[in-house]
Structure formats: structure tokens, C-alpha cells
Amino acid sequence: MTDRIQLGTMEQPQFSPAAMALVQKIIKRYPEGRHKSALLPILHIAQAEFGGWLSPSTMDYVASILNIKPIEVYEVASFYTMYNMRPVGKCVLEVCRTGPCALRGSDDIIEYLENKLGIKEGETTADGMFTLKAVECLASCGSAPMMQVGNHYIENLSVEKMDEVLDQLKTRHNVPNPDYGSPYPVSPENNG
Amino acid sequence: MGRKLLLKDINVPGIKSFEVYRKMGGYASVEKALKTMTPDSVMEEVKKSGLRGRGGAGFPTGMKWSFLDRKSDKPRYLICNADESEPGTFKDRFLMEYLPHALIEGMIVSSFALGANTSYIYMRGEFRWIFPILEKAIEEARAAGFLGNNMLGTDYSLELYVHSGGGAYICGEETAQIESLEGKRGNPRNKPPFPAVVGLYGCPTVVNNVESIATVPHILNMGGDEYAKIGIGKSTGTKLISASGHINKPGVYEIELGLPVEEFIYSDEYCGGIWKGRKMKACVPGGSSVPILPTELMLKTAKGEPRLMSYESLSDGGFATGSMLGSGGFIVFDETACIVRNTWTYARFYHHESCGQCSPCREGTGWMEKVLHRIETGHGKMSDIDLLVDVAKKIEGNTICPLGDAAAWPVAAAVRHFREEFEYHVRYPEKVKDPKHFEKEPFVSEKKAVAA
Ligand SMILES: Cc1cc2nc3c(=O)[nH]c(=O)nc-3n(C[C@H](O)[C@H](O)[C@H](O)COP(=O)(O)O)c2cc1C
Ligand code: SF4
Ligand code: FES
């Protein structure tokens, strides 16, 4: 099941030492006493580290790191579209549907994906591989139609190319810990 | 060839790196400002340049800087607005991805002018891969002594950080952006007080667009007066235009303000004409928030003068017959496009992006979306068309932030210029059942057919 939040059954998450070092580095970018500013960045890291979505226990954990109330995290996380409030597939397809993309065929892309994957926009395939989301303008209108997958923009899409694109994505993302993408990658060069 | 400033070195191999950027003359403005100028004299040059904010509102940058509360003993902040979410706009992304040092250099001299010792670049979170690019550029600049404590041996110090948004168009609005940077929901604040007095953490703050900031080094290098000679009238300098839609060559183009619209659309140097050999139907010249214009009014003003790519010319005729330069998101529609469908996708966008604080915006955008969808799918009534105009009017001017206006204007303009097409949808529901109705058979105005 993809659309049920399982309250209380999740293990308490824990950042790896490398992720924690990055989190601490980011907190220091804001003035003394203004550490709540680090909330959006840390939520991105948490989402990438803990399965591509923000479970209640993940959000509670982030609240404890920043020493703020859990509700302060919930209200923020639910405001912004990049944070998934439900579990997602290993590969999240975010297809732009706004005007300029629509002019160049984004509706066809979404329709093709819905048929091919047998799901509606907003749903996840039964095998847990793909989640399909329709999103608003991603500032790539000059390469429309397009979609975002993790850290990448896949641009100038066409229905003819979609099968190949899906195959490549499946190969890349059908692994135990798929890369959900983050503006703040946890890699050695960022841990200083 | 028009004058190029921002993108003049875009094709130089390795220009993303500090070394090559520096070799091409980069960071000269920082040396000039820190070693030979005062913060106030930097601001004076920007005032003289006539630079107008490139984020959409077109407010003079030098004047905005002069409002910053310099008497307060609180720290001052500069925030670079890199949220770029206005549909049709993708120039800031291009600049940051391919010329990261141009933004960093601009941030340093602008922060110096404002007396800010900590500055943030608020970038939309979706640009995930650009974060490491900017952070690398910052590290390179720091290693060369252009950031950090006592830069270039002076007593000026600056720290620069990239901050990630979470996906919300409204966070492009400056007070929502400040809220968001404080780790809160992006709800715009009531003004006054203005950010120049009470901004980030309650401190005096300036928010400027990426392109505005990246232009400042060019102004300092050539002098404000020289910069003001580029362009036309009060539209000084060059501007990045994001061109999209039904054209042969979508992309980011740097133009000298004052370029004729017709040349921009049809010349091979820019958009290269309409794709598939089709005819142009309409254009939204400044991002989804500005009024749409039919081809005739896009190429020529109501007075019959050629329409130019400038703040004044694009708004000539007011909303009755003109539009706005806005953010420079230039969206072109060919004859197969359906104006109703397009207007509906934007209404859906604004409804989705409304923060929900003001009822006219929260309810009105949803209402417009619903009515437009009804008309587009052949379920509308004639009275729905006036209803749309009425709802738009009730939103306009009655909200905390300009998102309400941004949602209302495009709807009002679409009905103003394309009412016949809305009526067609009501009159012939069978013909619009297929979402691609005009692709097979473009809409032809009966009025115009009779006139011809
Ligand atoms: C709903 C809304 C969205 C906006 N989005 C952006 C944006 O993505 N980028 C931007 O630079 N300005 C945006 N603005 C304008 C900013 O509020 C602000 O005027 C601008 O960043 C100031 O910079 P400038 O004077 O350099 O143009 C937006 C305004 C509104 C009302
Ligand atoms: S106009 Fe809309 S987006 Fe702006 S504050 Fe009001 S509800 Fe929020
Ligand atoms: S409309 Fe799709 S990227 Fe802008």
C-alpha cells in the first residue's frame, strides 16, 4: 500500500555520521538562535536519506535535531510540494503540466505514462517502482515537455522516446537504496 | 548583433570555473569596488545606470537599495531571489548553471554596497543539481580571497550561502521568501513594514533577482552612465528573455532593450519564427502573470507603432491593448493553440500555488479554474464568461500579495482579446470535446472572416 501512513510502526530514523556532519554544517550557516532556518534544507536531506518521503517519525527526528516542536515541522513540510508526505516508488516521475509545457505536448506524456504504468497521476505502481506526479513549471519551458527525476531534468520528451527513458530509469533506480536526489548531497566533499 | 553583456562569454570553454572566468576579466568589479569605491558610490553608479529589477516588477534597483535602513544597528541582509517559478521563465537557471561566478561576483559587490556581511541565495529546491555548482563557485571565490574575512586586504567581510526552497511559487514573492528562509511556511507578510526596514530576522533586507544582481558588475566596470546608454529610454541595458512555446528556437536570449518584437520572433538570431510553418496566434511576453495579446497587438501597438521589447512599449496601451515585460518569459502560441485551455492551465497553476491567506485569492483562483475547465470541456454557459471577468475583478487589488492580481490579469486579458473563442466553446460543445480541438482545425474568428 502506498497511500497509508503507518503511524508509530516506523523505527526511529538516524542520520549517518556523514549526513549528520552535513546537517550540522548547514545549521551553522544561519545566525545564532536562528537555526530553524535550516529546516527546509534538512528536510531535503532527510527525505533523500530515509526512503524518498517524510514519515511522521522522520519529521519528529528532524524536530528533535533543531530543538523545535514537531508541529513546526509538519506545518512546513506539508506546505511545500517537494516533500512527499506519503511513501513513494523507487523512481518518482514529476512531469511538468503548466502552460508552456502543455503547448508542446505534456498532456500526451502524462497520458502515455498513465496508460503504460497503469496508474493515475499521484499514484504508485503496484511493484513500488514508479510514482507519477504532475507538477507545475520547473523553469525548463524552453526544453518542453520535460520531467524531473531526482537530481535530473529530462527534457525535450516525446511519446516515442518514453519507453527508452523508462527502461533507463528502471535500471538506475531498481536498487536497494535508490537516489531520490537532494540539493545537499551527502558525499565526502560536502562533509568538511 | 545586439550588445551582449551577461552572456558575452557563455561560449568560452570552462567559463564555469573560477580560473577561466577570472581570465576573462571576472571579479574586476570586486577589486574596483572594494579598493577604490565606497558602498555609497557603488549605489550611485547603480542608480545612474537606470537598472530596473529583472524579477518581474521592474522597480529601479538603485532606488530600492537607497531605501535600506542604514541607521539601524542591526545586521543588514541581501537575499538573491533565485526561486524562478514564474511559468515561462528560465533565464536565472541558465545563468546560474552556466555562469555561476557571474552571480557570485554580483552578490559580492551588491552586498558591499548594502553593507551586508551575510547574504543568501534562495534557490528553488528543484534546481538540485545547481546547488553543488554554486557552492563550488563560492569555495573557489573564497580560496582566491574574494569571500570571507578582510577580503582583498580590506576591512570588508562577507559570507555567502545557498539556501534551498521546498517547492512553492509563492516563495518568489519577497516577503514569503523571507518567511521561508526563516524556516516557516511561505505566507507573504502584510506591507508595510517593508523588508528594507523589517526583513529577514527583523533586520533591514534587500531582495533582488538573480539577473539584477549579475548585472551590477557590468555597471561598475563600464560606469552607470555608460550602461544607461544601452537600451532605449527608461529601459536601459540588456535583458535576458526566456523564449518558449511554438517557436523554432526556444531558449534564453540576451537582447538589448528596444529590439522590435517582430525581429525577436522572426529573426534567426532569436526565436527563428513559428514552428512547423504555422502562423502565430498570440503571445504572453513577460511570464504567465502578464496579459496575453493577439498577434496584431503584439507586433504593433494600438497606435500602429512597432512594438518594442522594452518596459514602456510592451505596456503601451495599458491593459486594454498592451501587456508587460515582467520577468521576460516570452511564450508564443501558434494558430492551433486553444486560448481557453491555456488560460485554464494557468488558473489551475495559481489555484495550486495560492498560499490561502486571503479569501479572494484562495476561493477566486479555485472558482476561475473550475469555470474555465467547464468551458474548455464544453460544459460551460454563456454567463460563465462574464462570471470569469467578475471573479477576476473581485480578486484584483483585494489581496495581501500580488499573486492574486497575477492570477486575475491573464484571465481578464484572455476574455478581453479572445471572447469569441470562449463563446465558441459554449456554442459548439461537441467540437471541443477532443482536448486537441484546434490542432485539427484552427479556430477562425467569424468576425474577422466577415471583415476579410
Ligand atoms: C507570486 C510572486 C512570485 C514571484 N516570483 C519571483 C521569482 O521567482 N523570482 C524573482 O526574482 N522575483 C519574483 N517575484 C518578485 C519579487 O517579489 C521581487 O519583486 C523581486 O525578487 C525583486 O527583485 P528585483 O527588484 O531585482 O526584480 C515574485 C513576485 C510575486 C508576487
Ligand atoms: S494573494 Fe494569494 S498568495 Fe498572496 S497572500 Fe493572499 S492568498 Fe496568499
Ligand atoms: S512550463 Fe514546464 S518547465 Fe515551465
XYZ file of C-alpha atoms and ligand atoms in Angstrom:
687
model
C 0.000 0.000 0.000
C 1.317 3.349 -0.881
C -1.211 5.758 0.482
C -1.375 4.789 4.105
C 0.821 6.467 6.655
C 1.729 3.884 9.247
C 1.878 5.865 12.415
C 4.073 4.536 15.146
C 5.339 1.493 13.279
C 8.428 3.130 11.833
C 11.761 2.746 13.503
C 13.281 5.954 14.800
C 15.487 7.104 11.926
C 19.096 8.111 12.475
C 21.320 10.123 10.117
C 24.602 8.511 9.140
C 27.667 10.320 10.553
C 28.282 11.863 7.105
C 24.707 13.121 6.815
C 24.810 14.433 10.390
C 28.037 16.324 9.666
C 26.364 17.960 6.668
C 23.305 18.851 8.753
C 25.485 20.470 11.413
C 27.408 22.387 8.760
C 24.166 23.743 7.299
C 22.805 24.805 10.703
C 25.901 26.988 11.159
C 25.025 28.989 8.062
C 22.326 30.850 9.993
C 22.811 33.259 12.885
C 22.860 32.148 16.492
C 19.303 31.361 17.609
C 18.008 31.271 14.012
C 18.716 27.585 13.452
C 15.105 26.998 12.400
C 16.181 28.476 9.062
C 17.898 25.153 8.387
C 14.556 23.324 8.407
C 13.888 23.200 4.645
C 17.452 22.121 3.807
C 17.428 19.405 6.486
C 14.066 18.102 5.313
C 15.585 17.651 1.852
C 18.442 15.643 3.309
C 16.057 13.600 5.457
C 13.804 12.800 2.516
C 16.758 11.626 0.423
C 18.216 9.564 3.277
C 15.005 7.964 4.534
C 13.278 6.465 1.510
C 12.128 9.462 -0.514
C 9.377 10.652 1.802
C 8.876 12.230 5.212
C 7.251 9.844 7.647
C 5.970 11.234 10.945
C 8.931 9.680 12.730
C 11.344 11.288 10.249
C 9.745 14.662 10.910
C 9.869 14.120 14.678
C 13.532 13.271 14.353
C 14.204 16.497 12.403
C 12.295 18.446 15.064
C 14.499 16.943 17.758
C 17.674 17.910 15.894
C 16.529 21.531 15.567
C 15.012 21.565 19.015
C 11.624 22.745 17.721
C 8.127 21.340 18.163
C 7.075 18.528 15.792
C 4.086 20.615 14.641
C 6.507 23.269 13.377
C 7.959 20.629 11.078
C 4.614 19.152 9.975
C 3.126 22.511 9.043
C 6.153 23.436 6.987
C 6.664 20.065 5.298
C 3.029 19.920 4.208
C 3.178 23.430 2.701
C 5.899 22.669 0.165
C 5.335 20.382 -2.800
C 8.790 18.821 -2.901
C 8.256 16.972 0.347
C 6.390 13.719 -0.078
C 4.015 13.147 2.793
C 3.358 9.571 1.692
C 5.626 6.716 0.646
C 6.731 6.857 -2.990
C 8.106 4.418 -5.530
C 11.805 3.907 -6.127
C 11.617 6.338 -9.004
C 9.441 9.455 -8.869
C 8.443 10.905 -12.242
C 7.487 14.557 -11.911
C 6.055 15.701 -15.210
C 5.537 19.430 -15.747
C 1.973 20.255 -16.797
C 1.989 24.089 -16.877
C 1.171 26.267 -19.925
C 4.433 26.296 -21.911
C 4.917 22.538 -21.448
C 1.260 21.925 -22.278
C 1.757 23.820 -25.563
C 4.374 21.272 -26.571
C 2.605 18.097 -25.511
C 2.919 17.481 -21.759
C -0.661 16.141 -21.659
C 0.355 13.421 -24.116
C 3.323 12.476 -21.938
C 1.192 12.225 -18.798
C -1.481 10.228 -20.624
C 1.130 7.873 -22.076
C 2.698 7.288 -18.671
C -0.675 6.681 -17.040
C -1.509 4.042 -19.633
C 1.915 2.470 -19.717
C 2.245 2.236 -15.948
C -1.417 1.516 -15.320
C -1.745 4.227 -12.688
C -3.247 7.669 -12.395
C -1.324 10.827 -11.703
C -0.443 10.850 -7.983
C -0.276 7.047 -7.699
C 2.478 4.457 -7.392
C 2.763 1.240 -9.394
C 1.892 -1.963 -7.535
C 5.507 -3.153 -7.722
C 6.613 0.038 -5.955
C 8.821 1.061 -8.879
C 7.293 4.277 -10.217
C 5.335 7.167 -8.728
C 3.787 9.581 -11.230
C 3.304 13.203 -10.240
C 2.125 16.132 -12.345
C 3.923 19.257 -11.188
C 3.942 22.948 -12.031
C 6.524 24.839 -14.114
C 10.075 23.698 -13.383
C 11.784 26.566 -15.251
C 12.614 24.403 -18.215
C 9.937 25.686 -20.573
C 12.461 26.139 -23.397
C 13.021 22.362 -23.434
C 9.380 21.361 -23.113
C 7.895 18.907 -22.489
C 10.009 17.754 -19.605
C 10.070 15.974 -16.282
C 12.206 15.865 -13.184
C 13.556 12.630 -11.744
C 15.625 13.125 -8.614
C 18.527 15.442 -9.354
C 17.904 15.377 -13.091
C 15.753 17.187 -15.593
C 14.866 15.017 -18.580
C 13.989 17.455 -21.325
C 12.551 17.593 -24.846
C 10.466 14.483 -24.126
C 8.350 12.793 -26.759
C 5.968 9.883 -26.511
C 8.228 7.916 -28.882
C 11.189 8.289 -26.530
C 9.290 7.441 -23.327
C 9.793 3.648 -23.349
C 13.523 4.030 -23.624
C 13.570 6.665 -20.892
C 11.535 4.412 -18.581
C 13.870 1.463 -19.219
C 16.912 3.526 -18.331
C 15.252 4.855 -15.208
C 14.242 1.376 -14.128
C 17.817 0.165 -14.451
C 19.147 3.101 -12.488
C 16.517 3.117 -9.738
C 15.715 -0.554 -9.200
C 18.352 -0.892 -6.485
C 18.078 -1.277 -2.693
C 18.782 2.407 -1.941
C 17.738 4.430 -4.974
C 18.939 8.022 -5.247
C 15.963 10.291 -4.604
C 18.052 13.392 -5.126
C 18.754 16.344 -2.846
C 20.063 19.889 -3.198
C 22.521 18.946 -0.452
C 24.190 15.669 -1.470
C 25.744 13.683 1.330
C 29.099 12.897 -0.233
C 32.649 13.141 1.145
C 33.390 16.522 -0.463
C 30.478 18.059 1.432
C 31.424 16.851 4.853
C 34.145 19.383 5.611
C 24.023 41.509 -33.412
C 22.734 43.242 -30.302
C 25.002 44.165 -27.449
C 25.849 41.271 -25.107
C 26.919 41.707 -21.513
C 25.643 38.906 -19.285
C 26.110 36.181 -21.870
C 29.098 37.554 -23.756
C 31.412 34.773 -22.524
C 28.861 31.986 -22.428
C 30.657 30.006 -25.149
C 34.138 30.300 -23.635
C 35.206 26.740 -22.725
C 35.498 26.262 -18.957
C 33.776 29.565 -18.092
C 32.105 27.772 -15.155
C 35.480 27.608 -13.414
C 36.968 30.443 -11.398
C 40.218 30.318 -13.327
C 38.704 30.864 -16.763
C 36.092 33.324 -15.508
C 38.833 35.371 -13.880
C 40.992 35.244 -17.022
C 38.070 36.706 -18.978
C 38.033 39.701 -16.651
C 35.784 38.297 -13.948
C 35.876 39.731 -10.399
C 37.370 43.004 -11.689
C 34.310 44.794 -10.291
C 35.049 43.411 -6.822
C 38.594 44.760 -6.922
C 37.342 48.099 -8.184
C 34.576 48.385 -5.597
C 36.468 47.199 -2.530
C 39.714 49.016 -3.280
C 38.608 52.250 -4.924
C 34.943 52.873 -4.068
C 32.676 53.384 -1.068
C 29.413 51.468 -0.652
C 27.513 54.667 -1.425
C 29.423 55.309 -4.621
C 28.632 51.769 -5.793
C 24.961 52.513 -5.139
C 25.265 55.803 -7.037
C 26.548 54.004 -10.133
C 23.659 51.553 -9.966
C 21.227 54.469 -9.665
C 22.787 56.197 -12.669
C 22.581 53.006 -14.720
C 18.796 53.073 -14.575
C 18.805 49.296 -13.948
C 15.305 48.044 -13.229
C 14.645 44.874 -11.284
C 14.661 41.850 -13.568
C 12.437 39.700 -11.325
C 9.192 40.997 -12.749
C 8.148 44.260 -11.141
C 10.811 46.398 -12.855
C 11.456 48.606 -9.829
C 14.680 50.670 -10.109
C 17.391 48.719 -8.283
C 19.424 51.736 -7.103
C 16.340 53.320 -5.589
C 15.406 50.090 -3.835
C 18.882 49.980 -2.318
C 18.585 53.554 -1.106
C 15.518 52.605 0.983
C 17.550 50.157 3.072
C 17.542 51.302 6.681
C 21.158 52.258 7.293
C 20.539 53.930 10.654
C 19.586 50.734 12.426
C 22.411 48.980 14.250
C 21.052 45.587 13.228
C 22.826 43.484 10.616
C 21.670 44.028 7.023
C 20.922 41.243 4.620
C 20.922 40.765 0.881
C 18.831 37.872 -0.418
C 19.173 36.822 -4.010
C 15.832 35.679 -5.347
C 16.663 32.526 -7.299
C 13.230 30.985 -6.865
C 12.439 31.316 -10.563
C 8.964 29.798 -10.662
C 7.011 32.158 -12.906
C 5.789 29.914 -15.736
C 7.660 30.743 -18.918
C 10.779 31.956 -17.123
C 14.056 30.000 -17.114
C 16.802 32.587 -17.560
C 18.068 32.631 -13.955
C 18.550 28.893 -14.047
C 20.581 29.262 -17.254
C 22.752 31.975 -15.732
C 23.421 30.047 -12.519
C 24.038 26.751 -14.254
C 26.419 28.024 -16.904
C 27.858 31.234 -15.410
C 27.821 30.627 -11.645
C 30.608 33.112 -10.996
C 28.617 35.923 -12.608
C 26.094 35.625 -9.777
C 28.747 35.236 -7.075
C 30.599 38.327 -8.322
C 27.335 40.280 -8.382
C 26.465 39.104 -4.857
C 29.810 40.320 -3.537
C 29.637 43.853 -4.964
C 25.933 44.221 -4.155
C 26.444 43.030 -0.574
C 29.321 45.510 -0.266
C 27.089 48.350 -1.470
C 24.415 47.428 1.069
C 26.788 46.784 3.942
C 25.653 43.175 4.293
C 28.099 40.740 5.868
C 25.960 37.643 5.378
C 23.995 37.069 2.192
C 21.821 34.237 0.993
C 20.912 32.914 -2.408
C 17.393 31.496 -2.056
C 17.145 28.956 -4.859
C 14.124 26.851 -5.689
C 14.779 23.360 -4.376
C 14.016 21.688 -7.698
C 17.314 23.038 -9.090
C 19.009 20.315 -7.055
C 21.987 19.898 -9.361
C 22.767 23.633 -9.390
C 23.399 23.751 -5.640
C 26.781 21.989 -5.889
C 27.664 24.211 -8.876
C 27.103 27.412 -6.880
C 28.710 26.008 -3.749
C 31.798 25.093 -5.736
C 31.915 28.608 -7.201
C 31.650 30.067 -3.697
C 34.515 27.888 -2.462
C 36.673 28.912 -5.417
C 35.967 32.593 -4.812
C 36.773 32.167 -1.140
C 40.062 30.406 -1.892
C 41.053 33.380 -4.051
C 40.303 35.856 -1.252
C 37.057 37.202 -2.721
C 34.939 35.978 0.199
C 35.465 35.554 3.916
C 37.171 37.873 6.354
C 39.029 41.009 5.275
C 38.545 40.437 1.593
C 41.420 41.615 -0.620
C 43.078 43.033 2.474
C 40.251 45.487 3.196
C 38.128 45.559 6.331
C 35.090 44.216 4.470
C 33.976 40.653 5.232
C 31.236 38.590 3.629
C 29.802 35.103 3.974
C 27.629 33.797 1.179
C 25.307 30.776 1.394
C 22.943 28.963 -0.913
C 19.586 28.155 0.673
C 17.044 25.732 -0.704
C 13.324 26.310 -1.088
C 10.874 23.433 -0.894
C 8.726 23.859 -3.977
C 6.259 26.772 -3.769
C 5.784 29.503 -6.383
C 4.690 31.934 -3.695
C 8.192 31.885 -2.186
C 9.290 34.005 -5.142
C 7.344 36.862 -3.561
C 9.882 38.644 -1.428
C 8.161 38.610 1.962
C 7.113 34.965 1.524
C 10.710 34.245 0.650
C 11.865 35.841 3.883
C 9.361 33.776 5.881
C 10.530 30.656 4.091
C 14.179 31.449 4.743
C 13.271 31.684 8.413
C 12.092 28.069 8.210
C 8.364 28.772 8.036
C 5.501 28.340 5.602
C 5.758 30.770 2.699
C 2.956 33.110 3.712
C 3.510 36.667 2.400
C 3.615 39.392 5.038
C 1.496 42.495 5.139
C 3.383 45.586 3.997
C 4.362 47.987 5.498
C 6.737 47.454 7.156
C 8.787 46.828 4.051
C 11.726 44.420 4.068
C 14.105 47.379 3.687
C 13.226 48.183 7.305
C 11.942 44.887 8.772
C 13.070 41.932 6.696
C 14.970 38.744 7.436
C 15.124 38.098 11.224
C 13.534 41.530 11.669
C 16.578 43.196 10.090
C 16.848 45.555 7.102
C 16.852 43.408 3.958
C 17.020 43.781 0.201
C 15.690 41.047 -2.093
C 16.883 41.149 -5.689
C 16.550 38.870 -8.664
C 19.495 36.789 -9.965
C 19.722 38.708 -13.228
C 19.570 42.110 -11.489
C 22.449 41.102 -9.249
C 24.505 39.591 -12.061
C 24.180 42.881 -13.958
C 25.767 45.018 -11.226
C 29.398 44.047 -12.058
C 28.887 45.183 -15.651
C 27.545 48.512 -14.405
C 30.566 49.019 -12.158
C 33.019 48.022 -14.873
C 31.689 50.403 -17.503
C 30.156 53.045 -15.212
C 26.477 53.730 -14.649
C 26.281 56.448 -17.300
C 27.708 54.189 -19.996
C 25.311 51.389 -19.040
C 22.391 53.798 -19.280
C 23.281 54.460 -22.926
C 22.446 50.850 -23.796
C 18.786 50.161 -24.446
C 16.041 52.664 -25.032
C 14.711 55.472 -22.827
C 13.999 54.282 -19.305
C 14.523 50.679 -20.372
C 18.281 50.681 -20.008
C 20.672 47.843 -20.627
C 20.242 44.317 -21.818
C 17.688 41.748 -20.680
C 17.574 38.001 -20.700
C 14.470 36.694 -22.412
C 13.256 33.117 -21.907
C 11.546 32.160 -25.155
C 9.202 29.173 -25.224
C 6.117 27.778 -26.892
C 5.514 27.309 -30.590
C 8.742 28.773 -31.962
C 11.586 27.177 -33.888
C 14.309 28.040 -31.409
C 13.186 28.122 -27.782
C 15.893 29.229 -25.369
C 17.444 32.063 -23.387
C 18.443 35.136 -25.379
C 20.141 38.325 -24.277
C 18.642 41.302 -26.076
C 19.327 44.988 -25.975
C 16.122 46.535 -24.668
C 14.289 48.251 -27.520
C 14.597 45.387 -30.004
C 11.446 45.198 -32.162
C 9.199 42.304 -31.090
C 8.817 41.223 -34.711
C 12.570 40.876 -35.106
C 12.806 38.910 -31.867
C 10.184 36.421 -33.006
C 11.137 36.007 -36.638
C 14.890 36.588 -36.848
C 17.169 33.543 -36.887
C 19.328 35.157 -34.265
C 16.467 34.734 -31.776
C 13.262 32.655 -31.924
C 13.621 31.779 -35.613
C 9.926 32.145 -36.404
C 6.891 29.977 -35.696
C 7.398 26.207 -35.779
C 6.001 23.838 -38.384
C 5.497 26.735 -40.801
C 2.400 27.803 -38.908
C 1.012 31.243 -38.189
C 1.306 32.992 -34.847
C -1.888 33.479 -32.881
C -0.933 35.159 -29.619
C 1.886 35.841 -27.186
C 2.437 36.257 -23.471
C 5.544 38.453 -23.389
C 6.517 38.582 -19.712
C 5.744 35.359 -17.862
C 2.373 33.774 -17.121
C 1.260 36.655 -14.881
C 1.092 39.283 -17.633
C -1.761 39.789 -20.109
C -1.869 37.746 -23.314
C -2.017 39.681 -26.593
C -3.209 38.633 -30.044
C -0.563 38.782 -32.803
C -1.704 42.123 -34.210
C -1.338 43.864 -30.861
C 1.862 42.012 -30.097
C 3.676 43.220 -33.201
C 2.191 46.727 -33.273
C 0.721 48.987 -30.621
C -2.857 50.218 -30.935
C -1.382 53.420 -32.390
C 0.184 51.367 -35.158
C 3.779 51.774 -33.991
C 6.078 48.772 -33.990
C 6.012 47.135 -30.564
C 9.448 47.009 -28.938
C 10.939 44.767 -26.275
C 11.016 47.426 -23.552
C 9.129 48.129 -20.331
C 7.339 51.113 -21.880
C 6.487 49.769 -25.299
C 5.162 46.415 -24.075
C 2.834 48.186 -21.665
C 1.795 50.827 -24.191
C -1.992 50.998 -24.269
C -2.352 49.786 -20.679
C -4.246 46.573 -20.153
C -6.759 47.474 -22.867
C -4.280 46.880 -25.696
C -0.915 46.283 -24.028
C 0.852 43.882 -21.677
C 4.086 43.956 -19.646
C 7.753 42.962 -19.911
C 7.506 41.272 -16.496
C 10.179 38.645 -15.989
C 10.821 38.292 -19.720
C 9.115 34.912 -20.035
C 8.129 35.101 -23.693
C 5.543 32.445 -24.606
C 4.393 32.168 -28.212
C 1.200 30.444 -29.405
C 0.568 29.204 -32.926
C -2.828 29.017 -34.618
C -3.578 25.541 -33.226
C -3.374 26.645 -29.593
C -6.583 26.909 -27.607
C -6.671 30.096 -25.570
C -9.331 28.721 -23.225
C -7.312 25.605 -22.470
C -4.176 27.652 -21.926
C -5.959 30.057 -19.606
C -7.293 27.076 -17.677
C -3.799 25.581 -17.126
C -2.673 28.921 -15.672
C -5.745 29.236 -13.470
C -5.025 25.728 -12.189
C -1.446 26.826 -11.526
C -2.452 29.892 -9.498
C -5.058 27.956 -7.578
C -2.451 25.315 -6.755
C 0.078 27.966 -5.703
C -2.170 30.300 -3.677
C -0.938 30.273 -0.096
C -4.540 30.519 1.079
C -4.253 33.502 3.430
C -6.721 35.787 1.613
C -10.153 34.503 0.676
C -10.443 36.387 -2.663
C -7.285 34.642 -3.870
C -7.860 31.243 -2.259
C -11.504 30.950 -3.342
C -11.333 33.072 -6.503
C -8.495 31.132 -8.125
C -10.311 27.859 -7.471
C -13.508 29.251 -8.880
C -11.825 30.505 -12.042
C -10.135 27.143 -12.518
C -13.459 25.335 -12.222
C -15.343 27.651 -14.570
C -12.558 27.607 -17.150
C -12.424 23.830 -17.073
C -16.165 23.716 -17.564
C -15.985 25.989 -20.607
C -12.948 24.233 -22.070
C -14.588 20.809 -21.922
C -17.835 22.013 -23.484
C -19.917 22.231 -20.323
C -19.988 25.992 -19.966
C -22.773 28.548 -20.177
C -22.584 31.971 -21.850
C -22.971 33.626 -18.448
C -19.800 31.817 -17.296
C -17.722 34.120 -19.453
C -18.849 37.240 -17.611
C -18.623 35.349 -14.360
C -14.917 34.860 -15.029
C -14.402 38.557 -15.584
C -16.367 39.313 -12.442
C -14.360 36.922 -10.262
C -11.105 38.278 -11.686
C -12.206 41.827 -10.822
C -13.045 40.827 -7.273
C -9.605 39.328 -6.693
C -7.655 42.203 -8.207
C -6.334 44.645 -5.622
C -8.008 42.857 -2.717
C -5.207 40.624 -1.526
C -2.095 40.719 0.645
C 0.332 39.994 -2.158
C 0.332 40.378 -5.941
C -0.308 36.668 -6.623
C -3.998 37.486 -6.647
C -3.504 40.076 -9.400
C -1.193 37.706 -11.253
C -3.971 35.133 -11.296
C -6.681 37.588 -12.293
C -4.953 39.516 -15.094
C -4.334 36.650 -17.515
C -7.948 35.511 -17.250
C -9.319 39.007 -17.786
C -6.969 39.542 -20.746
C -7.872 36.238 -22.381
C -11.566 37.099 -22.283
C -10.858 40.675 -23.394
C -8.997 39.653 -26.532
C -10.441 36.215 -27.287
C -14.065 36.379 -26.154
C -15.250 34.895 -29.428
C -13.211 31.782 -28.758
C -14.786 31.385 -25.317
C -18.231 31.773 -26.901
C -17.359 29.148 -29.496
C -16.668 26.657 -26.693
C -20.112 27.293 -25.237
C -21.857 27.271 -28.594
C -20.256 24.136 -30.023
C -19.662 21.756 -27.101
C -19.290 18.791 -29.479
C -16.423 20.426 -31.327
C -14.374 20.985 -28.191
C -14.826 17.518 -26.650
C -11.455 16.444 -28.028
C -8.814 18.240 -25.952
C -6.886 18.902 -29.151
C -9.815 20.586 -30.873
C -7.916 23.366 -32.601
C -4.969 21.223 -33.604
C -7.003 19.582 -36.310
C -8.967 22.645 -37.262
C -7.656 26.011 -36.065
C -10.208 28.422 -34.664
C -11.257 31.078 -37.155
C -12.867 34.258 -35.950
C -16.218 34.728 -37.669
C -15.975 38.478 -37.232
C -12.628 38.564 -38.985
C -13.795 36.205 -41.697
C -16.659 38.582 -42.455
C -14.373 41.617 -42.388
C -11.983 39.983 -44.870
C 3.775 35.496 -6.678
C 5.087 36.135 -6.967
C 6.150 35.366 -7.431
C 7.386 35.938 -7.686
N 8.389 35.141 -8.130
C 9.612 35.686 -8.346
C 10.702 34.871 -8.755
O 10.575 33.652 -8.944
N 11.907 35.462 -8.938
C 12.092 36.797 -8.745
O 13.207 37.284 -8.901
N 11.081 37.591 -8.359
C 9.854 37.073 -8.151
N 8.833 37.884 -7.722
C 9.114 39.317 -7.490
C 9.721 39.520 -6.105
O 8.686 39.701 -5.153
C 10.618 40.748 -6.037
O 9.917 41.833 -6.551
C 11.885 40.602 -6.824
O 12.603 39.463 -6.441
C 12.739 41.808 -6.605
O 13.919 41.718 -7.338
P 14.268 42.750 -8.486
O 13.905 44.105 -7.987
O 15.721 42.562 -8.700
O 13.454 42.345 -9.658
C 7.574 37.322 -7.484
C 6.506 38.095 -7.035
C 5.279 37.520 -6.789
C 4.166 38.381 -6.316
S -2.845 36.923 -2.622
Fe -2.966 34.671 -2.585
S -0.834 34.028 -2.450
Fe -0.843 36.218 -1.902
S -1.037 36.231 0.334
Fe -3.128 36.279 -0.460
S -3.767 34.098 -0.573
Fe -1.539 34.149 -0.354
S 6.015 25.039 -18.145
Fe 7.061 23.189 -17.927
S 9.004 23.833 -17.337
Fe 7.922 25.701 -17.481
